[in-house]
């Protein structure tokens, strides 16, 4: 099983809403990532978790709040977003930060902020 | 130093032709070079990857050529098919599994039937 599952696939939210994106993997990976991808651009790293601890925050605004409740799950809590936050949000996982192996991406959540 | 420069931005190839996408980097600490294929509305999928101790890696119709001295690597797609039409990203990662995959800007490949 090399699958990273993201839910929901699509999300439309107002600027005053609170929503969460979910990501799950069962590959035993201990590094998990959130990326943001705008149209026709490469993915941009937002957060990295290593062994359920936040390792990297790429200066992401506080309206994005990550959470890693266990080694298989990664959440991204959204609050008071702006229309420019509309993008494809990708979750990825890899074996561990100390092991240089491939990162597997989920299918993404297409987020539209209205 | 952290950049990976990818070219061309877009590429149109006839069915059966060879598609070639090039990437260049400056950071000699990069030690792992994957290529990702992304279809519209989908997440990137790992296509093939190479480490700098080999000059070429082939998987089916996909080949990575790596030139360590020139700090360049390229993806060759042989016998290109319409189903290969997608955006391709090269990427690089530093030794020891650094957190960041540094992506190129992507190449949109169109294979005409």
PDB file of C-alpha atoms in Angstrom:
ATOM      1  CA  UNK A   1       0.000   0.000   0.000  1.00  0.00           C
ATOM      2  CA  UNK A   2       1.680   3.200  -1.179  1.00  0.00           C
ATOM      3  CA  UNK A   3      -1.349   5.387  -0.800  1.00  0.00           C
ATOM      4  CA  UNK A   4      -1.766   8.727   0.906  1.00  0.00           C
ATOM      5  CA  UNK A   5      -5.451   9.474   1.294  1.00  0.00           C
ATOM      6  CA  UNK A   6      -6.760  13.016   1.579  1.00  0.00           C
ATOM      7  CA  UNK A   7     -10.270  14.135   2.437  1.00  0.00           C
ATOM      8  CA  UNK A   8     -12.250  15.950   1.298  1.00  0.00           C
ATOM      9  CA  UNK A   9     -11.338  16.056  -2.396  1.00  0.00           C
ATOM     10  CA  UNK A  10     -13.051  19.419  -2.816  1.00  0.00           C
ATOM     11  CA  UNK A  11     -13.920  22.092  -0.283  1.00  0.00           C
ATOM     12  CA  UNK A  12     -15.620  25.441  -0.646  1.00  0.00           C
ATOM     13  CA  UNK A  13     -15.543  27.655   2.421  1.00  0.00           C
ATOM     14  CA  UNK A  14     -16.390  31.183   3.349  1.00  0.00           C
ATOM     15  CA  UNK A  15     -13.855  33.531   4.860  1.00  0.00           C
ATOM     16  CA  UNK A  16     -15.436  33.186   8.322  1.00  0.00           C
ATOM     17  CA  UNK A  17     -15.656  29.385   8.285  1.00  0.00           C
ATOM     18  CA  UNK A  18     -13.554  26.859  10.151  1.00  0.00           C
ATOM     19  CA  UNK A  19     -12.748  23.657   8.325  1.00  0.00           C
ATOM     20  CA  UNK A  20     -10.170  20.872   8.453  1.00  0.00           C
ATOM     21  CA  UNK A  21      -8.307  18.896   5.838  1.00  0.00           C
ATOM     22  CA  UNK A  22      -7.363  15.321   6.652  1.00  0.00           C
ATOM     23  CA  UNK A  23      -4.562  13.093   5.481  1.00  0.00           C
ATOM     24  CA  UNK A  24      -3.917   9.441   6.258  1.00  0.00           C
ATOM     25  CA  UNK A  25      -1.175   6.968   5.364  1.00  0.00           C
ATOM     26  CA  UNK A  26      -0.557   3.388   6.464  1.00  0.00           C
ATOM     27  CA  UNK A  27       2.934   2.903   5.095  1.00  0.00           C
ATOM     28  CA  UNK A  28       4.577   3.325   8.473  1.00  0.00           C
ATOM     29  CA  UNK A  29       6.084   6.612   7.337  1.00  0.00           C
ATOM     30  CA  UNK A  30       7.232   8.904  10.134  1.00  0.00           C
ATOM     31  CA  UNK A  31       7.594  12.109   8.095  1.00  0.00           C
ATOM     32  CA  UNK A  32       4.497  13.879   6.832  1.00  0.00           C
ATOM     33  CA  UNK A  33       4.155  17.100   4.912  1.00  0.00           C
ATOM     34  CA  UNK A  34       1.653  19.723   3.824  1.00  0.00           C
ATOM     35  CA  UNK A  35       2.184  21.466   0.513  1.00  0.00           C
ATOM     36  CA  UNK A  36       0.207  24.196  -1.217  1.00  0.00           C
ATOM     37  CA  UNK A  37       0.035  24.270  -4.986  1.00  0.00           C
ATOM     38  CA  UNK A  38      -1.328  27.110  -7.072  1.00  0.00           C
ATOM     39  CA  UNK A  39      -2.283  26.590 -10.693  1.00  0.00           C
ATOM     40  CA  UNK A  40       0.659  26.035 -13.058  1.00  0.00           C
ATOM     41  CA  UNK A  41       3.138  26.235 -10.182  1.00  0.00           C
ATOM     42  CA  UNK A  42       5.173  23.623  -8.329  1.00  0.00           C
ATOM     43  CA  UNK A  43       4.142  22.514  -4.845  1.00  0.00           C
ATOM     44  CA  UNK A  44       5.291  24.827  -2.047  1.00  0.00           C
ATOM     45  CA  UNK A  45       6.196  23.327   1.297  1.00  0.00           C
ATOM     46  CA  UNK A  46       4.108  24.542   4.247  1.00  0.00           C
ATOM     47  CA  UNK A  47       4.787  22.195   7.187  1.00  0.00           C
ATOM     48  CA  UNK A  48       6.813  19.113   8.018  1.00  0.00           C
ATOM     49  CA  UNK A  49       6.131  16.682  10.831  1.00  0.00           C
ATOM     50  CA  UNK A  50       8.691  14.185  11.988  1.00  0.00           C
ATOM     51  CA  UNK A  51       7.635  11.513  14.468  1.00  0.00           C
ATOM     52  CA  UNK A  52       4.457  13.472  15.171  1.00  0.00           C
ATOM     53  CA  UNK A  53       6.370  16.628  16.065  1.00  0.00           C
ATOM     54  CA  UNK A  54       6.354  19.804  14.000  1.00  0.00           C
ATOM     55  CA  UNK A  55       9.777  20.053  12.398  1.00  0.00           C
ATOM     56  CA  UNK A  56       9.344  22.809   9.859  1.00  0.00           C
ATOM     57  CA  UNK A  57       6.929  25.712   9.506  1.00  0.00           C
ATOM     58  CA  UNK A  58       7.701  27.635   6.343  1.00  0.00           C
ATOM     59  CA  UNK A  59       6.453  30.926   7.797  1.00  0.00           C
ATOM     60  CA  UNK A  60       2.865  29.946   7.112  1.00  0.00           C
ATOM     61  CA  UNK A  61       0.168  32.356   8.383  1.00  0.00           C
ATOM     62  CA  UNK A  62      -1.506  31.316  11.618  1.00  0.00           C
ATOM     63  CA  UNK A  63      -4.862  30.904   9.878  1.00  0.00           C
ATOM     64  CA  UNK A  64      -3.376  27.516   8.858  1.00  0.00           C
ATOM     65  CA  UNK A  65      -2.886  25.237  11.854  1.00  0.00           C
ATOM     66  CA  UNK A  66      -1.420  21.762  11.409  1.00  0.00           C
ATOM     67  CA  UNK A  67      -1.917  18.841  13.732  1.00  0.00           C
ATOM     68  CA  UNK A  68      -0.477  15.340  13.813  1.00  0.00           C
ATOM     69  CA  UNK A  69      -2.582  13.282  16.243  1.00  0.00           C
ATOM     70  CA  UNK A  70      -0.731  10.029  15.521  1.00  0.00           C
ATOM     71  CA  UNK A  71       1.800   8.530  13.145  1.00  0.00           C
ATOM     72  CA  UNK A  72      -0.820   7.822  10.461  1.00  0.00           C
ATOM     73  CA  UNK A  73      -2.828  11.019  10.502  1.00  0.00           C
ATOM     74  CA  UNK A  74      -2.166  14.623   9.607  1.00  0.00           C
ATOM     75  CA  UNK A  75      -4.697  17.417   9.769  1.00  0.00           C
ATOM     76  CA  UNK A  76      -4.691  20.986   8.552  1.00  0.00           C
ATOM     77  CA  UNK A  77      -7.119  23.256  10.374  1.00  0.00           C
ATOM     78  CA  UNK A  78      -8.310  26.292   8.441  1.00  0.00           C
ATOM     79  CA  UNK A  79      -9.778  29.461   9.905  1.00  0.00           C
ATOM     80  CA  UNK A  80     -10.487  32.924   8.497  1.00  0.00           C
ATOM     81  CA  UNK A  81      -8.926  32.165   5.145  1.00  0.00           C
ATOM     82  CA  UNK A  82      -8.616  34.641   2.305  1.00  0.00           C
ATOM     83  CA  UNK A  83      -9.610  34.102  -1.342  1.00  0.00           C
ATOM     84  CA  UNK A  84      -5.909  34.009  -2.274  1.00  0.00           C
ATOM     85  CA  UNK A  85      -5.600  30.865  -0.138  1.00  0.00           C
ATOM     86  CA  UNK A  86      -7.594  28.995  -2.763  1.00  0.00           C
ATOM     87  CA  UNK A  87      -5.305  26.256  -4.058  1.00  0.00           C
ATOM     88  CA  UNK A  88      -4.683  22.530  -4.185  1.00  0.00           C
ATOM     89  CA  UNK A  89      -3.471  21.365  -0.773  1.00  0.00           C
ATOM     90  CA  UNK A  90      -1.288  18.302  -0.923  1.00  0.00           C
ATOM     91  CA  UNK A  91      -0.276  15.936   1.810  1.00  0.00           C
ATOM     92  CA  UNK A  92       2.812  13.783   1.428  1.00  0.00           C
ATOM     93  CA  UNK A  93       4.715  11.253   3.485  1.00  0.00           C
ATOM     94  CA  UNK A  94       8.126   9.666   3.438  1.00  0.00           C
ATOM     95  CA  UNK A  95       9.888   7.011   5.464  1.00  0.00           C
ATOM     96  CA  UNK A  96      11.698   9.445   7.752  1.00  0.00           C
ATOM     97  CA  UNK A  97      13.603  12.706   7.518  1.00  0.00           C
ATOM     98  CA  UNK A  98      16.910  10.929   8.103  1.00  0.00           C
ATOM     99  CA  UNK A  99      16.349   8.545   5.209  1.00  0.00           C
ATOM    100  CA  UNK A 100      16.585   9.924   1.713  1.00  0.00           C
ATOM    101  CA  UNK A 101      13.703   8.134   0.072  1.00  0.00           C
ATOM    102  CA  UNK A 102      10.836   9.124  -2.068  1.00  0.00           C
ATOM    103  CA  UNK A 103       7.911  11.183  -0.871  1.00  0.00           C
ATOM    104  CA  UNK A 104       4.458   9.937  -1.768  1.00  0.00           C
ATOM    105  CA  UNK A 105       1.764  12.514  -2.418  1.00  0.00           C
ATOM    106  CA  UNK A 106      -1.961  12.319  -1.892  1.00  0.00           C
ATOM    107  CA  UNK A 107      -4.438  13.424  -4.530  1.00  0.00           C
ATOM    108  CA  UNK A 108      -4.952  16.734  -2.826  1.00  0.00           C
ATOM    109  CA  UNK A 109      -7.857  18.796  -1.594  1.00  0.00           C
ATOM    110  CA  UNK A 110      -9.028  21.484  -3.987  1.00  0.00           C
ATOM    111  CA  UNK A 111      -9.870  24.402  -1.702  1.00  0.00           C
ATOM    112  CA  UNK A 112     -11.907  27.377  -2.832  1.00  0.00           C
ATOM    113  CA  UNK A 113     -12.345  30.310  -0.461  1.00  0.00           C
ATOM    114  CA  UNK A 114     -15.296  32.559  -1.263  1.00  0.00           C
TER     115      UNK A 114
ATOM    116  CA  UNK B   1      21.724  27.845  -4.527  1.00  0.00           C
ATOM    117  CA  UNK B   2      18.530  26.096  -3.542  1.00  0.00           C
ATOM    118  CA  UNK B   3      16.996  26.432  -6.992  1.00  0.00           C
ATOM    119  CA  UNK B   4      16.387  23.776  -9.571  1.00  0.00           C
ATOM    120  CA  UNK B   5      15.996  25.257 -13.037  1.00  0.00           C
ATOM    121  CA  UNK B   6      13.759  23.322 -15.390  1.00  0.00           C
ATOM    122  CA  UNK B   7      13.248  23.706 -19.105  1.00  0.00           C
ATOM    123  CA  UNK B   8      11.332  23.906 -21.321  1.00  0.00           C
ATOM    124  CA  UNK B   9       8.222  25.348 -19.731  1.00  0.00           C
ATOM    125  CA  UNK B  10       6.068  23.541 -22.283  1.00  0.00           C
ATOM    126  CA  UNK B  11       6.713  20.844 -24.833  1.00  0.00           C
ATOM    127  CA  UNK B  12       4.668  19.453 -27.691  1.00  0.00           C
ATOM    128  CA  UNK B  13       5.658  16.095 -29.140  1.00  0.00           C
ATOM    129  CA  UNK B  14       4.099  13.803 -31.688  1.00  0.00           C
ATOM    130  CA  UNK B  15       3.036  10.325 -30.671  1.00  0.00           C
ATOM    131  CA  UNK B  16       6.007   7.981 -30.863  1.00  0.00           C
ATOM    132  CA  UNK B  17       8.529  10.772 -30.484  1.00  0.00           C
ATOM    133  CA  UNK B  18      11.061  11.408 -27.720  1.00  0.00           C
ATOM    134  CA  UNK B  19      10.272  13.959 -25.020  1.00  0.00           C
ATOM    135  CA  UNK B  20      13.256  15.529 -23.277  1.00  0.00           C
ATOM    136  CA  UNK B  21      13.041  17.716 -20.195  1.00  0.00           C
ATOM    137  CA  UNK B  22      16.136  19.252 -18.641  1.00  0.00           C
ATOM    138  CA  UNK B  23      16.991  20.391 -15.132  1.00  0.00           C
ATOM    139  CA  UNK B  24      20.030  22.091 -13.645  1.00  0.00           C
ATOM    140  CA  UNK B  25      21.065  22.785 -10.079  1.00  0.00           C
ATOM    141  CA  UNK B  26      23.796  24.619  -8.168  1.00  0.00           C
ATOM    142  CA  UNK B  27      23.724  23.065  -4.708  1.00  0.00           C
ATOM    143  CA  UNK B  28      26.244  20.212  -4.601  1.00  0.00           C
ATOM    144  CA  UNK B  29      24.619  18.977  -1.382  1.00  0.00           C
ATOM    145  CA  UNK B  30      21.685  17.680  -3.420  1.00  0.00           C
ATOM    146  CA  UNK B  31      21.888  13.915  -3.349  1.00  0.00           C
ATOM    147  CA  UNK B  32      18.561  12.628  -4.605  1.00  0.00           C
ATOM    148  CA  UNK B  33      16.774  13.662  -7.780  1.00  0.00           C
ATOM    149  CA  UNK B  34      13.190  12.497  -8.345  1.00  0.00           C
ATOM    150  CA  UNK B  35      10.863  13.252 -11.207  1.00  0.00           C
ATOM    151  CA  UNK B  36       7.166  13.662 -10.569  1.00  0.00           C
ATOM    152  CA  UNK B  37       4.297  13.387 -13.047  1.00  0.00           C
ATOM    153  CA  UNK B  38       1.143  15.322 -12.335  1.00  0.00           C
ATOM    154  CA  UNK B  39      -2.171  15.120 -14.143  1.00  0.00           C
ATOM    155  CA  UNK B  40      -4.687  17.979 -13.818  1.00  0.00           C
ATOM    156  CA  UNK B  41      -6.481  17.939 -10.478  1.00  0.00           C
ATOM    157  CA  UNK B  42      -4.283  15.144  -9.119  1.00  0.00           C
ATOM    158  CA  UNK B  43      -1.332  15.010  -6.781  1.00  0.00           C
ATOM    159  CA  UNK B  44       2.209  14.524  -8.101  1.00  0.00           C
ATOM    160  CA  UNK B  45       3.195  10.891  -8.564  1.00  0.00           C
ATOM    161  CA  UNK B  46       6.781   9.738  -8.362  1.00  0.00           C
ATOM    162  CA  UNK B  47       7.882   8.622 -11.805  1.00  0.00           C
ATOM    163  CA  UNK B  48      11.551   7.783 -11.450  1.00  0.00           C
ATOM    164  CA  UNK B  49      14.444   8.927  -9.280  1.00  0.00           C
ATOM    165  CA  UNK B  50      18.225   8.846  -9.401  1.00  0.00           C
ATOM    166  CA  UNK B  51      21.155   9.343  -7.072  1.00  0.00           C
ATOM    167  CA  UNK B  52      24.354  11.015  -8.334  1.00  0.00           C
ATOM    168  CA  UNK B  53      26.473   7.873  -8.116  1.00  0.00           C
ATOM    169  CA  UNK B  54      24.921   6.628 -11.364  1.00  0.00           C
ATOM    170  CA  UNK B  55      24.807   8.365 -14.731  1.00  0.00           C
ATOM    171  CA  UNK B  56      21.638   6.815 -16.060  1.00  0.00           C
ATOM    172  CA  UNK B  57      18.554   5.030 -14.807  1.00  0.00           C
ATOM    173  CA  UNK B  58      15.922   3.471 -17.008  1.00  0.00           C
ATOM    174  CA  UNK B  59      12.439   2.309 -16.123  1.00  0.00           C
ATOM    175  CA  UNK B  60      10.388   1.247 -19.099  1.00  0.00           C
ATOM    176  CA  UNK B  61      10.084   4.174 -21.496  1.00  0.00           C
ATOM    177  CA  UNK B  62      11.440   6.649 -18.929  1.00  0.00           C
ATOM    178  CA  UNK B  63      15.155   7.343 -18.543  1.00  0.00           C
ATOM    179  CA  UNK B  64      16.982   9.783 -16.304  1.00  0.00           C
ATOM    180  CA  UNK B  65      20.398  10.924 -17.482  1.00  0.00           C
ATOM    181  CA  UNK B  66      22.603  12.504 -14.836  1.00  0.00           C
ATOM    182  CA  UNK B  67      25.727  14.608 -15.380  1.00  0.00           C
ATOM    183  CA  UNK B  68      27.273  15.299 -11.983  1.00  0.00           C
ATOM    184  CA  UNK B  69      30.097  17.502 -13.249  1.00  0.00           C
ATOM    185  CA  UNK B  70      27.682  19.712 -15.174  1.00  0.00           C
ATOM    186  CA  UNK B  71      25.115  19.590 -12.363  1.00  0.00           C
ATOM    187  CA  UNK B  72      22.420  18.686 -14.841  1.00  0.00           C
ATOM    188  CA  UNK B  73      19.898  15.901 -15.176  1.00  0.00           C
ATOM    189  CA  UNK B  74      17.250  15.154 -17.710  1.00  0.00           C
ATOM    190  CA  UNK B  75      14.184  13.016 -18.284  1.00  0.00           C
ATOM    191  CA  UNK B  76      13.766  11.216 -21.580  1.00  0.00           C
ATOM    192  CA  UNK B  77      10.409   9.719 -22.494  1.00  0.00           C
ATOM    193  CA  UNK B  78      10.772   7.307 -25.377  1.00  0.00           C
ATOM    194  CA  UNK B  79       7.883   6.441 -27.691  1.00  0.00           C
ATOM    195  CA  UNK B  80       5.798   9.228 -26.145  1.00  0.00           C
ATOM    196  CA  UNK B  81       2.079   8.514 -25.895  1.00  0.00           C
ATOM    197  CA  UNK B  82      -0.947  10.817 -25.552  1.00  0.00           C
ATOM    198  CA  UNK B  83      -1.423   9.358 -22.064  1.00  0.00           C
ATOM    199  CA  UNK B  84       1.937  10.850 -21.109  1.00  0.00           C
ATOM    200  CA  UNK B  85       0.456  14.331 -21.492  1.00  0.00           C
ATOM    201  CA  UNK B  86       0.910  15.841 -18.037  1.00  0.00           C
ATOM    202  CA  UNK B  87       3.055  18.283 -16.126  1.00  0.00           C
ATOM    203  CA  UNK B  88       6.458  16.976 -15.119  1.00  0.00           C
ATOM    204  CA  UNK B  89       8.434  18.330 -12.183  1.00  0.00           C
ATOM    205  CA  UNK B  90      12.048  17.612 -11.474  1.00  0.00           C
ATOM    206  CA  UNK B  91      13.116  17.935  -7.876  1.00  0.00           C
ATOM    207  CA  UNK B  92      16.170  17.660  -5.660  1.00  0.00           C
ATOM    208  CA  UNK B  93      16.769  16.853  -2.052  1.00  0.00           C
ATOM    209  CA  UNK B  94      19.840  17.241   0.139  1.00  0.00           C
ATOM    210  CA  UNK B  95      21.801  14.454   1.802  1.00  0.00           C
ATOM    211  CA  UNK B  96      20.470  12.917   4.957  1.00  0.00           C
ATOM    212  CA  UNK B  97      16.873  13.331   3.979  1.00  0.00           C
ATOM    213  CA  UNK B  98      16.471  17.051   4.426  1.00  0.00           C
ATOM    214  CA  UNK B  99      12.896  18.062   4.843  1.00  0.00           C
ATOM    215  CA  UNK B 100      12.662  19.965   1.596  1.00  0.00           C
ATOM    216  CA  UNK B 101      12.116  18.737  -1.882  1.00  0.00           C
ATOM    217  CA  UNK B 102      13.143  21.636  -4.091  1.00  0.00           C
ATOM    218  CA  UNK B 103      11.004  21.551  -7.200  1.00  0.00           C
ATOM    219  CA  UNK B 104      11.627  22.859 -10.677  1.00  0.00           C
ATOM    220  CA  UNK B 105       8.885  25.044 -12.126  1.00  0.00           C
ATOM    221  CA  UNK B 106       7.432  22.235 -14.199  1.00  0.00           C
ATOM    222  CA  UNK B 107       7.076  21.305 -17.850  1.00  0.00           C
ATOM    223  CA  UNK B 108       3.710  20.846 -19.439  1.00  0.00           C
ATOM    224  CA  UNK B 109       4.014  18.021 -21.939  1.00  0.00           C
ATOM    225  CA  UNK B 110       1.462  17.551 -24.681  1.00  0.00           C
ATOM    226  CA  UNK B 111       1.717  14.457 -26.860  1.00  0.00           C
ATOM    227  CA  UNK B 112      -0.352  14.779 -30.007  1.00  0.00           C
ATOM    228  CA  UNK B 113      -1.911  11.630 -31.457  1.00  0.00           C
TER     229      UNK B 113
END
